[in-house]
PDB file of N, CA and C in Angstrom:
ATOM      1  N   MET B   1     -10.453 -41.600 -54.115  1.00 51.00           N
ATOM      2  CA  MET B   1      -9.285 -41.221 -54.897  1.00 51.00           C
ATOM      3  C   MET B   1      -8.075 -41.144 -53.981  1.00 51.00           C
ATOM      4  N   THR B   2      -6.952 -41.621 -54.450  1.00 56.00           N
ATOM      5  CA  THR B   2      -5.720 -41.617 -53.676  1.00 56.00           C
ATOM      6  C   THR B   2      -5.102 -40.232 -53.675  1.00 56.00           C
ATOM      7  N   GLU B   3      -4.794 -39.744 -52.482  1.00 63.00           N
ATOM      8  CA  GLU B   3      -4.105 -38.463 -52.364  1.00 63.00           C
ATOM      9  C   GLU B   3      -2.625 -38.685 -52.638  1.00 63.00           C
ATOM     10  N   ARG B   4      -2.036 -37.821 -53.383  1.00 75.00           N
ATOM     11  CA  ARG B   4      -0.623 -37.949 -53.739  1.00 75.00           C
ATOM     12  C   ARG B   4       0.262 -37.981 -52.493  1.00 75.00           C
ATOM     13  N   ALA B   5      -0.118 -37.276 -51.441  1.00 77.00           N
ATOM     14  CA  ALA B   5       0.670 -37.229 -50.211  1.00 77.00           C
ATOM     15  C   ALA B   5       0.712 -38.587 -49.524  1.00 77.00           C
ATOM     16  N   ASP B   6      -0.275 -39.442 -49.780  1.00 93.00           N
ATOM     17  CA  ASP B   6      -0.317 -40.769 -49.170  1.00 93.00           C
ATOM     18  C   ASP B   6       0.620 -41.750 -49.862  1.00 93.00           C
ATOM     19  N   LEU B   7       1.045 -41.443 -51.064  1.00 97.00           N
ATOM     20  CA  LEU B   7       1.854 -42.361 -51.857  1.00 97.00           C
ATOM     21  C   LEU B   7       3.327 -42.263 -51.459  1.00 97.00           C
ATOM     22  N   ILE B   8       3.940 -43.427 -51.240  1.00 98.00           N
ATOM     23  CA  ILE B   8       5.350 -43.458 -50.863  1.00 98.00           C
ATOM     24  C   ILE B   8       6.099 -44.423 -51.781  1.00 98.00           C
ATOM     25  N   SER B   9       7.402 -44.239 -51.846  1.00 98.00           N
ATOM     26  CA  SER B   9       8.248 -45.090 -52.680  1.00 98.00           C
ATOM     27  C   SER B   9       8.454 -46.452 -52.020  1.00 98.00           C
ATOM     28  N   THR B  10       8.999 -47.372 -52.783  1.00 98.00           N
ATOM     29  CA  THR B  10       9.320 -48.693 -52.247  1.00 98.00           C
ATOM     30  C   THR B  10      10.346 -48.579 -51.126  1.00 98.00           C
ATOM     31  N   GLY B  11      11.339 -47.735 -51.313  1.00 98.00           N
ATOM     32  CA  GLY B  11      12.352 -47.536 -50.276  1.00 98.00           C
ATOM     33  C   GLY B  11      11.769 -47.004 -48.985  1.00 98.00           C
ATOM     34  N   GLU B  12      10.872 -46.040 -49.091  1.00 98.00           N
ATOM     35  CA  GLU B  12      10.234 -45.470 -47.906  1.00 98.00           C
ATOM     36  C   GLU B  12       9.332 -46.503 -47.239  1.00 98.00           C
ATOM     37  N   LEU B  13       8.603 -47.267 -48.030  1.00 98.00           N
ATOM     38  CA  LEU B  13       7.756 -48.325 -47.469  1.00 98.00           C
ATOM     39  C   LEU B  13       8.608 -49.333 -46.702  1.00 98.00           C
ATOM     40  N   ALA B  14       9.716 -49.739 -47.303  1.00 98.00           N
ATOM     41  CA  ALA B  14      10.612 -50.693 -46.645  1.00 98.00           C
ATOM     42  C   ALA B  14      11.096 -50.150 -45.305  1.00 98.00           C
ATOM     43  N   LYS B  15      11.493 -48.888 -45.300  1.00 98.00           N
ATOM     44  CA  LYS B  15      11.976 -48.271 -44.067  1.00 98.00           C
ATOM     45  C   LYS B  15      10.891 -48.270 -42.994  1.00 98.00           C
ATOM     46  N   ARG B  16       9.682 -47.892 -43.367  1.00 98.00           N
ATOM     47  CA  ARG B  16       8.586 -47.819 -42.399  1.00 98.00           C
ATOM     48  C   ARG B  16       8.197 -49.190 -41.851  1.00 98.00           C
ATOM     49  N   LEU B  17       8.322 -50.232 -42.695  1.00 97.00           N
ATOM     50  CA  LEU B  17       7.952 -51.582 -42.261  1.00 97.00           C
ATOM     51  C   LEU B  17       9.117 -52.327 -41.614  1.00 97.00           C
ATOM     52  N   GLY B  18      10.331 -51.803 -41.758  1.00 97.00           N
ATOM     53  CA  GLY B  18      11.494 -52.431 -41.155  1.00 97.00           C
ATOM     54  C   GLY B  18      12.076 -53.570 -41.974  1.00 97.00           C
ATOM     55  N   PHE B  19      11.944 -53.482 -43.291  1.00 97.00           N
ATOM     56  CA  PHE B  19      12.485 -54.488 -44.196  1.00 97.00           C
ATOM     57  C   PHE B  19      13.326 -53.803 -45.258  1.00 97.00           C
ATOM     58  N   THR B  20      13.961 -54.592 -46.098  1.00 98.00           N
ATOM     59  CA  THR B  20      14.739 -54.016 -47.197  1.00 98.00           C
ATOM     60  C   THR B  20      13.828 -53.796 -48.410  1.00 98.00           C
ATOM     61  N   PRO B  21      14.239 -52.898 -49.299  1.00 98.00           N
ATOM     62  CA  PRO B  21      13.467 -52.720 -50.530  1.00 98.00           C
ATOM     63  C   PRO B  21      13.359 -54.025 -51.331  1.00 98.00           C
ATOM     64  N   ARG B  22      14.396 -54.841 -51.309  1.00 98.00           N
ATOM     65  CA  ARG B  22      14.352 -56.111 -52.050  1.00 98.00           C
ATOM     66  C   ARG B  22      13.268 -57.027 -51.482  1.00 98.00           C
ATOM     67  N   THR B  23      13.080 -57.019 -50.169  1.00 97.00           N
ATOM     68  CA  THR B  23      12.016 -57.821 -49.567  1.00 97.00           C
ATOM     69  C   THR B  23      10.655 -57.354 -50.064  1.00 97.00           C
ATOM     70  N   ILE B  24      10.467 -56.045 -50.130  1.00 98.00           N
ATOM     71  CA  ILE B  24       9.205 -55.493 -50.638  1.00 98.00           C
ATOM     72  C   ILE B  24       8.998 -55.947 -52.080  1.00 98.00           C
ATOM     73  N   GLN B  25      10.049 -55.882 -52.887  1.00 97.00           N
ATOM     74  CA  GLN B  25       9.956 -56.318 -54.278  1.00 97.00           C
ATOM     75  C   GLN B  25       9.604 -57.803 -54.365  1.00 97.00           C
ATOM     76  N   ARG B  26      10.196 -58.619 -53.513  1.00 97.00           N
ATOM     77  CA  ARG B  26       9.901 -60.059 -53.503  1.00 97.00           C
ATOM     78  C   ARG B  26       8.441 -60.317 -53.159  1.00 97.00           C
ATOM     79  N   TRP B  27       7.942 -59.612 -52.162  1.00 97.00           N
ATOM     80  CA  TRP B  27       6.534 -59.770 -51.773  1.00 97.00           C
ATOM     81  C   TRP B  27       5.622 -59.393 -52.926  1.00 97.00           C
ATOM     82  N   ARG B  28       6.009 -58.343 -53.644  1.00 97.00           N
ATOM     83  CA  ARG B  28       5.213 -57.926 -54.811  1.00 97.00           C
ATOM     84  C   ARG B  28       5.248 -59.006 -55.890  1.00 97.00           C
ATOM     85  N   GLU B  29       6.418 -59.548 -56.156  1.00 97.00           N
ATOM     86  CA  GLU B  29       6.558 -60.606 -57.166  1.00 97.00           C
ATOM     87  C   GLU B  29       5.724 -61.833 -56.811  1.00 97.00           C
ATOM     88  N   ARG B  30       5.613 -62.123 -55.529  1.00 96.00           N
ATOM     89  CA  ARG B  30       4.836 -63.283 -55.064  1.00 96.00           C
ATOM     90  C   ARG B  30       3.334 -62.999 -55.047  1.00 96.00           C
ATOM     91  N   GLY B  31       2.967 -61.735 -55.259  1.00 96.00           N
ATOM     92  CA  GLY B  31       1.560 -61.375 -55.263  1.00 96.00           C
ATOM     93  C   GLY B  31       0.975 -61.126 -53.885  1.00 96.00           C
ATOM     94  N   TRP B  32       1.830 -61.007 -52.893  1.00 96.00           N
ATOM     95  CA  TRP B  32       1.353 -60.771 -51.534  1.00 96.00           C
ATOM     96  C   TRP B  32       0.896 -59.338 -51.341  1.00 96.00           C
ATOM     97  N   ILE B  33       1.546 -58.406 -52.035  1.00 98.00           N
ATOM     98  CA  ILE B  33       1.186 -56.995 -51.935  1.00 98.00           C
ATOM     99  C   ILE B  33       1.106 -56.400 -53.331  1.00 98.00           C
ATOM    100  N   THR B  34       0.272 -55.377 -53.454  1.00 98.00           N
ATOM    101  CA  THR B  34       0.062 -54.700 -54.727  1.00 98.00           C
ATOM    102  C   THR B  34       0.189 -53.198 -54.503  1.00 98.00           C
ATOM    103  N   PRO B  35       0.969 -52.509 -55.324  1.00 98.00           N
ATOM    104  CA  PRO B  35       1.095 -51.068 -55.148  1.00 98.00           C
ATOM    105  C   PRO B  35      -0.202 -50.334 -55.481  1.00 98.00           C
ATOM    106  N   ALA B  36      -0.326 -49.143 -54.931  1.00 98.00           N
ATOM    107  CA  ALA B  36      -1.493 -48.310 -55.222  1.00 98.00           C
ATOM    108  C   ALA B  36      -1.468 -47.877 -56.680  1.00 98.00           C
ATOM    109  N   ILE B  37      -0.288 -47.527 -57.164  1.00 98.00           N
ATOM    110  CA  ILE B  37      -0.120 -47.151 -58.573  1.00 98.00           C
ATOM    111  C   ILE B  37       1.263 -47.590 -59.046  1.00 98.00           C
ATOM    112  N   VAL B  38       1.387 -47.728 -60.345  1.00 97.00           N
ATOM    113  CA  VAL B  38       2.676 -47.964 -60.987  1.00 97.00           C
ATOM    114  C   VAL B  38       2.792 -46.907 -62.084  1.00 97.00           C
ATOM    115  N   ALA B  39       3.856 -46.148 -62.025  1.00 95.00           N
ATOM    116  CA  ALA B  39       4.056 -45.085 -63.011  1.00 95.00           C
ATOM    117  C   ALA B  39       4.193 -45.697 -64.398  1.00 95.00           C
ATOM    118  N   PRO B  40       3.409 -45.215 -65.368  1.00 95.00           N
ATOM    119  CA  PRO B  40       3.405 -45.824 -66.697  1.00 95.00           C
ATOM    120  C   PRO B  40       4.760 -45.788 -67.403  1.00 95.00           C
ATOM    121  N   ARG B  41       5.479 -44.715 -67.278  1.00 96.00           N
ATOM    122  CA  ARG B  41       6.754 -44.593 -67.998  1.00 96.00           C
ATOM    123  C   ARG B  41       7.899 -45.315 -67.299  1.00 96.00           C
ATOM    124  N   SER B  42       8.029 -45.108 -65.999  1.00 95.00           N
ATOM    125  CA  SER B  42       9.178 -45.659 -65.276  1.00 95.00           C
ATOM    126  C   SER B  42       8.916 -47.059 -64.713  1.00 95.00           C
ATOM    127  N   GLY B  43       7.638 -47.381 -64.489  1.00 94.00           N
ATOM    128  CA  GLY B  43       7.307 -48.662 -63.879  1.00 94.00           C
ATOM    129  C   GLY B  43       7.502 -48.677 -62.372  1.00 94.00           C
ATOM    130  N   ARG B  44       7.818 -47.532 -61.810  1.00 96.00           N
ATOM    131  CA  ARG B  44       8.040 -47.450 -60.366  1.00 96.00           C
ATOM    132  C   ARG B  44       6.725 -47.528 -59.611  1.00 96.00           C
ATOM    133  N   ALA B  45       6.764 -48.327 -58.554  1.00 98.00           N
ATOM    134  CA  ALA B  45       5.582 -48.521 -57.722  1.00 98.00           C
ATOM    135  C   ALA B  45       5.497 -47.417 -56.673  1.00 98.00           C
ATOM    136  N   ARG B  46       4.279 -47.040 -56.366  1.00 98.00           N
ATOM    137  CA  ARG B  46       3.996 -46.131 -55.262  1.00 98.00           C
ATOM    138  C   ARG B  46       2.975 -46.830 -54.378  1.00 98.00           C
ATOM    139  N   TRP B  47       3.172 -46.696 -53.095  1.00 98.00           N
ATOM    140  CA  TRP B  47       2.431 -47.480 -52.118  1.00 98.00           C
ATOM    141  C   TRP B  47       1.700 -46.599 -51.121  1.00 98.00           C
ATOM    142  N   ILE B  48       0.666 -47.157 -50.518  1.00 98.00           N
ATOM    143  CA  ILE B  48       0.005 -46.557 -49.362  1.00 98.00           C
ATOM    144  C   ILE B  48       0.263 -47.514 -48.212  1.00 98.00           C
ATOM    145  N   GLU B  49       0.970 -47.044 -47.209  1.00 98.00           N
ATOM    146  CA  GLU B  49       1.412 -47.907 -46.113  1.00 98.00           C
ATOM    147  C   GLU B  49       0.267 -48.686 -45.474  1.00 98.00           C
ATOM    148  N   ALA B  50      -0.826 -48.034 -45.172  1.00 98.00           N
ATOM    149  CA  ALA B  50      -1.942 -48.713 -44.519  1.00 98.00           C
ATOM    150  C   ALA B  50      -2.493 -49.842 -45.387  1.00 98.00           C
ATOM    151  N   ASP B  51      -2.555 -49.630 -46.693  1.00 98.00           N
ATOM    152  CA  ASP B  51      -3.033 -50.675 -47.608  1.00 98.00           C
ATOM    153  C   ASP B  51      -2.112 -51.894 -47.584  1.00 98.00           C
ATOM    154  N   VAL B  52      -0.812 -51.639 -47.587  1.00 98.00           N
ATOM    155  CA  VAL B  52       0.158 -52.738 -47.584  1.00 98.00           C
ATOM    156  C   VAL B  52       0.064 -53.509 -46.270  1.00 98.00           C
ATOM    157  N   ARG B  53      -0.057 -52.803 -45.174  1.00 97.00           N
ATOM    158  CA  ARG B  53      -0.187 -53.491 -43.879  1.00 97.00           C
ATOM    159  C   ARG B  53      -1.419 -54.407 -43.880  1.00 97.00           C
ATOM    160  N   GLU B  54      -2.514 -53.944 -44.442  1.00 97.00           N
ATOM    161  CA  GLU B  54      -3.726 -54.764 -44.529  1.00 97.00           C
ATOM    162  C   GLU B  54      -3.506 -55.967 -45.445  1.00 97.00           C
ATOM    163  N   GLN B  55      -2.845 -55.761 -46.571  1.00 97.00           N
ATOM    164  CA  GLN B  55      -2.565 -56.869 -47.486  1.00 97.00           C
ATOM    165  C   GLN B  55      -1.701 -57.921 -46.797  1.00 97.00           C
ATOM    166  N   LEU B  56      -0.724 -57.488 -46.021  1.00 96.00           N
ATOM    167  CA  LEU B  56       0.145 -58.435 -45.315  1.00 96.00           C
ATOM    168  C   LEU B  56      -0.617 -59.176 -44.223  1.00 96.00           C
ATOM    169  N   ARG B  57      -1.569 -58.509 -43.582  1.00 95.00           N
ATOM    170  CA  ARG B  57      -2.415 -59.185 -42.579  1.00 95.00           C
ATOM    171  C   ARG B  57      -3.213 -60.300 -43.234  1.00 95.00           C
ATOM    172  N   ARG B  58      -3.736 -60.033 -44.423  1.00 94.00           N
ATOM    173  CA  ARG B  58      -4.505 -61.060 -45.143  1.00 94.00           C
ATOM    174  C   ARG B  58      -3.634 -62.252 -45.503  1.00 94.00           C
ATOM    175  N   VAL B  59      -2.414 -61.990 -45.943  1.00 89.00           N
ATOM    176  CA  VAL B  59      -1.485 -63.084 -46.275  1.00 89.00           C
ATOM    177  C   VAL B  59      -1.210 -63.917 -45.025  1.00 89.00           C
ATOM    178  N   ASP B  60      -0.990 -63.260 -43.915  1.00 87.00           N
ATOM    179  CA  ASP B  60      -0.714 -63.943 -42.658  1.00 87.00           C
ATOM    180  C   ASP B  60      -1.908 -64.783 -42.221  1.00 87.00           C
ATOM    181  N   LEU B  61      -3.113 -64.236 -42.367  1.00 79.00           N
ATOM    182  CA  LEU B  61      -4.317 -64.979 -41.995  1.00 79.00           C
ATOM    183  C   LEU B  61      -4.510 -66.185 -42.895  1.00 79.00           C
ATOM    184  N   ALA B  62      -4.249 -66.037 -44.194  1.00 78.00           N
ATOM    185  CA  ALA B  62      -4.393 -67.153 -45.125  1.00 78.00           C
ATOM    186  C   ALA B  62      -3.422 -68.272 -44.769  1.00 78.00           C
ATOM    187  N   GLU B  63      -2.208 -67.909 -44.395  1.00 76.00           N
ATOM    188  CA  GLU B  63      -1.229 -68.924 -43.998  1.00 76.00           C
ATOM    189  C   GLU B  63      -1.652 -69.618 -42.716  1.00 76.00           C
ATOM    190  N   ASP B  64      -2.239 -68.862 -41.779  1.00 72.00           N
ATOM    191  CA  ASP B  64      -2.724 -69.455 -40.530  1.00 72.00           C
ATOM    192  C   ASP B  64      -3.864 -70.444 -40.780  1.00 72.00           C
ATOM    193  N   ASP B  65      -4.641 -70.195 -41.831  1.00 65.00           N
ATOM    194  CA  ASP B  65      -5.762 -71.092 -42.185  1.00 65.00           C
ATOM    195  C   ASP B  65      -5.312 -72.269 -43.032  1.00 65.00           C
ATOM    196  N   GLY B  66      -4.035 -72.337 -43.332  1.00 63.00           N
ATOM    197  CA  GLY B  66      -3.496 -73.437 -44.106  1.00 63.00           C
ATOM    198  C   GLY B  66      -3.638 -73.285 -45.600  1.00 63.00           C
ATOM    199  N   GLU B  67      -3.944 -72.096 -46.064  1.00 52.00           N
ATOM    200  CA  GLU B  67      -4.080 -71.867 -47.507  1.00 52.00           C
ATOM    201  C   GLU B  67      -2.747 -71.659 -48.156  1.00 52.00           C
TER     202      GLU B  67
END
């Protein structure tokens, strides 16, 4: 189960990764990363930094393999 303390906003994720929030949104639109949860009413994504870093590693590895 995801601990609420582990969940961060898109803006906070962007800051921690050194990118803009729009870049995070673009990666999500491309299917490279998936939020831990999306609030049903607002549609706002909440992320777990370690999960996103792993998802980005997989994308990078797939590109290295020519996929």
